[in-house]
Structures are given as structure tokens and as C-alpha cells.
Coordinates of C-alpha atoms in Angstrom, one line a residue:
M145 CA -69.1 15.8 60.3
K146 CA -69.2 17.8 57.0
R147 CA -72.2 18.4 55.0
D148 CA -73.3 18.6 51.3
A149 CA -75.9 21.0 50.1
T150 CA -79.1 18.1 51.4
G151 CA -77.3 18.4 55.0
R152 CA -76.8 14.8 55.0
P153 CA -73.4 13.3 55.3
L154 CA -71.8 12.1 52.3
A155 CA -70.0 8.5 51.6
Y156 CA -67.6 8.3 48.7
D157 CA -67.3 4.9 47.6
I158 CA -63.2 4.3 46.5
T159 CA -64.0 0.3 45.8
H160 CA -62.9 1.1 41.8
L161 CA -59.4 3.4 42.5
V162 CA -58.9 0.5 45.3
T163 CA -59.3 -2.1 42.7
R164 CA -57.9 -0.7 39.9
L165 CA -54.6 0.5 42.0
P166 CA -52.1 -1.8 40.3
M167 CA -53.2 -1.1 36.4
P168 CA -50.3 1.7 35.0
Q169 CA -53.4 3.1 32.7
T170 CA -56.5 4.9 33.5
S171 CA -59.8 4.8 32.1
G172 CA -62.2 7.2 31.5
I173 CA -64.4 6.4 34.1
E174 CA -60.9 6.3 36.2
K175 CA -60.3 9.7 35.4
V176 CA -63.7 10.5 36.5
D177 CA -63.2 9.0 39.8
L178 CA -59.8 9.7 40.3
A179 CA -60.8 13.8 39.6
F180 CA -64.5 13.2 42.3
A181 CA -61.6 11.7 44.7
R182 CA -59.2 14.9 44.2
H183 CA -62.2 16.7 45.4
F184 CA -63.1 14.8 47.8
S185 CA -59.8 15.1 49.2
Q186 CA -60.2 18.5 49.9
S187 CA -63.4 18.9 51.5
A188 CA -67.4 17.6 51.5
C189 CA -66.8 14.1 51.8
D190 CA -67.6 12.1 55.9
V191 CA -66.4 8.6 54.5
L192 CA -65.2 6.2 52.0
V193 CA -66.8 2.8 51.7
H194 CA -65.1 0.2 50.0
Y195 CA -67.5 -2.8 50.2
G196 CA -66.3 -5.8 50.7
H197 CA -67.8 -9.9 50.5
L198 CA -70.5 -9.2 53.1
K199 CA -70.5 -5.5 53.9
P200 CA -68.9 -1.9 52.8
K201 CA -65.7 -1.2 54.9
S202 CA -65.6 2.4 56.6
F203 CA -63.3 4.5 56.5
K204 CA -62.0 7.9 57.8
P205 CA -62.2 10.7 54.9
E206 CA -58.1 11.4 55.4
A207 CA -57.5 8.0 53.9
L208 CA -58.2 9.2 50.6
A209 CA -54.6 11.0 50.4
D210 CA -53.4 7.3 50.9
L211 CA -54.7 6.1 48.4
L212 CA -54.2 8.6 45.9
R213 CA -50.4 8.4 46.0
Y214 CA -51.0 5.2 44.6
A215 CA -53.0 6.3 42.1
P216 CA -52.4 6.1 38.6
V217 CA -51.5 9.3 36.7
K218 CA -50.7 9.8 33.7
S219 CA -49.8 13.0 31.9
P220 CA -53.0 14.2 29.0
R221 CA -51.7 13.5 25.6
A222 CA -51.3 17.1 24.0
G223 CA -54.8 17.1 21.9
Y224 CA -56.3 16.1 25.8
A225 CA -54.7 19.1 26.6
H226 CA -56.4 21.4 23.7
V227 CA -59.8 19.9 24.9
Y228 CA -59.0 21.4 28.2
S229 CA -58.3 24.2 27.3
W230 CA -60.9 24.9 25.2
L231 CA -64.3 23.7 27.2
T232 CA -62.5 26.0 30.1
G233 CA -61.7 28.3 29.1
T234 CA -57.9 28.9 30.6
P235 CA -55.2 28.9 28.3
P236 CA -53.3 25.7 26.8
S237 CA -50.9 24.2 28.7
D238 CA -49.0 20.9 28.6
E239 CA -51.0 19.6 32.5
P240 CA -54.6 20.5 33.4
P241 CA -54.9 21.5 37.3
H242 CA -56.5 18.7 37.8
S243 CA -54.1 16.2 37.1
K244 CA -51.3 17.5 39.1
P245 CA -50.6 14.7 41.7
T246 CA -50.7 16.6 45.5
T247 CA -48.7 14.0 47.4
P248 CA -45.4 11.9 45.5
I249 CA -47.0 8.9 43.5
E250 CA -45.8 5.7 44.4
S251 CA -45.4 4.8 40.8
G252 CA -43.9 0.7 40.8
Y253 CA -46.1 -1.7 40.2
W254 CA -45.7 -3.6 43.5
S255 CA -46.4 -1.0 45.9
R256 CA -49.5 -0.1 43.5
R257 CA -50.4 -4.4 43.9
L258 CA -49.7 -3.5 48.1
A259 CA -51.3 -1.0 48.3
R260 CA -54.5 -2.9 47.2
L261 CA -54.3 -5.3 49.4
R262 CA -53.7 -3.4 52.6
W263 CA -56.7 -1.6 51.9
Q264 CA -58.5 -4.4 50.4
M265 CA -57.7 -6.2 54.4
T266 CA -57.5 -3.1 56.4
P267 CA -60.2 -3.3 59.1
A268 CA -63.3 -0.3 58.8
N269 CA -61.2 2.2 61.7
T270 CA -65.5 4.6 61.4
S271 CA -68.7 3.1 60.4
L272 CA -71.0 4.8 57.7
P273 CA -73.2 7.9 59.6
K274 CA -76.7 8.0 60.0
D275 CA -78.7 9.4 56.7
A276 CA -76.1 9.4 54.4
I277 CA -75.9 9.7 51.1
Y278 CA -73.9 6.6 49.5
L279 CA -72.1 8.4 46.3
N280 CA -70.7 5.2 43.9
V281 CA -69.2 7.3 40.6
A282 CA -67.7 4.4 38.9
Q283 CA -70.2 1.7 38.8
H284 CA -67.8 -1.0 39.8
A285 CA -69.0 -4.5 39.8
F286 CA -72.7 -3.6 39.4
E287 CA -72.9 -7.4 38.0
F288 CA -72.6 -8.4 41.4
S289 CA -75.8 -7.9 43.9
Q290 CA -74.3 -8.5 46.9
Y291 CA -71.6 -5.5 47.3
F292 CA -74.8 -4.0 47.3
S293 CA -77.6 -5.9 49.1
W294 CA -76.3 -4.0 52.6
L295 CA -78.3 -1.0 51.4
K296 CA -81.6 -3.3 52.3
N297 CA -80.5 -3.4 56.2
R298 CA -79.8 1.0 55.6
P299 CA -83.2 2.1 54.3
D300 CA -82.0 5.6 55.9
V301 CA -78.6 5.4 53.5
F302 CA -79.6 7.6 49.8
P303 CA -78.2 5.5 47.4
V304 CA -76.5 7.9 44.2
F305 CA -74.7 5.8 41.4
L306 CA -73.3 8.0 38.1
V307 CA -74.8 4.9 35.2
H308 CA -72.5 5.2 31.8
D309 CA -71.5 3.5 28.7
L310 CA -75.2 2.2 28.5

């Protein structure tokens, strides 16, 4: 099991990415969520979490590659590429390295919709490790407390939420 700097296993919430699979455009938070997903597809993630109506489902991190296959990825506009270049101190290019997909993109609407349905219907294939850090960067469905009530039953899990756009 991989460990972060604290020595605790990391559980990354993919619910927002799964929910947005059929959407052809990415919003700002989706770009952030996709950046985290790409990072965690390479290292530092122990389990993926997708919350359902009663409790979250946990998946092995290898499943992230399948999710990224269907994720909407658009090339950034020239203005974005210029700002990215300025912020990172790298030469300007049409596409920053992190926006290039590592696997083929299944871009058809119906293939993305079916991928979302498959994620929603697939049973969990692992469990949330003891003392895990639960990371939710998309604040998806925060208005529905039932999606997070499971945290009360897991006091060993340390929840971390990225709060934005207040």
C-alpha cells in the first residue's frame, strides 16, 4: 500500500469525474479534478471512492486509467497556453504537457454515457483502508449530506475537501 507524507493511505474521490463523463466540455473544477486524477494515476493513491446512495464504493487505483480514457479533454486556447507558459517558466506551446491524454480518448457521447453507467453499476472491488485520508477536490453534491454521512461511521478516516468558489 502506498503512503503519503503522513504515512496514511490516500482515498481519492472520483464521483464528480464519473458524473461529468457525458459532458463534452470541462469546467474549471473539472480541469483541477482531472489534474489530480492524472497525478494519482501515476502514483500516490491507494483507493478510489465513488459515493452511491447508501455508502461509498471503493475501487482499486488501477481503474483510474479507464476513467481517464473517457474524460473530456480539450486543447487549451492560445491564451491559456500563454498564461501556463508564463506561470511555469516554460517555452510557449499549443498544449501544456499535463493536458495531453496518456491513453486514447473515447470521445463519443454515448460511449462516455455508457462509461458513466458502468462506473455507477460496478460493485466495489476493494475497501477503504483504515486511517485513510479521504480527498474530495470537486465538492460535488455537497448539498446532499447523505453522501457524506458514512464519514460519521468511519472516525479513522480523515476527510479533506477542497473548498472553492464561495
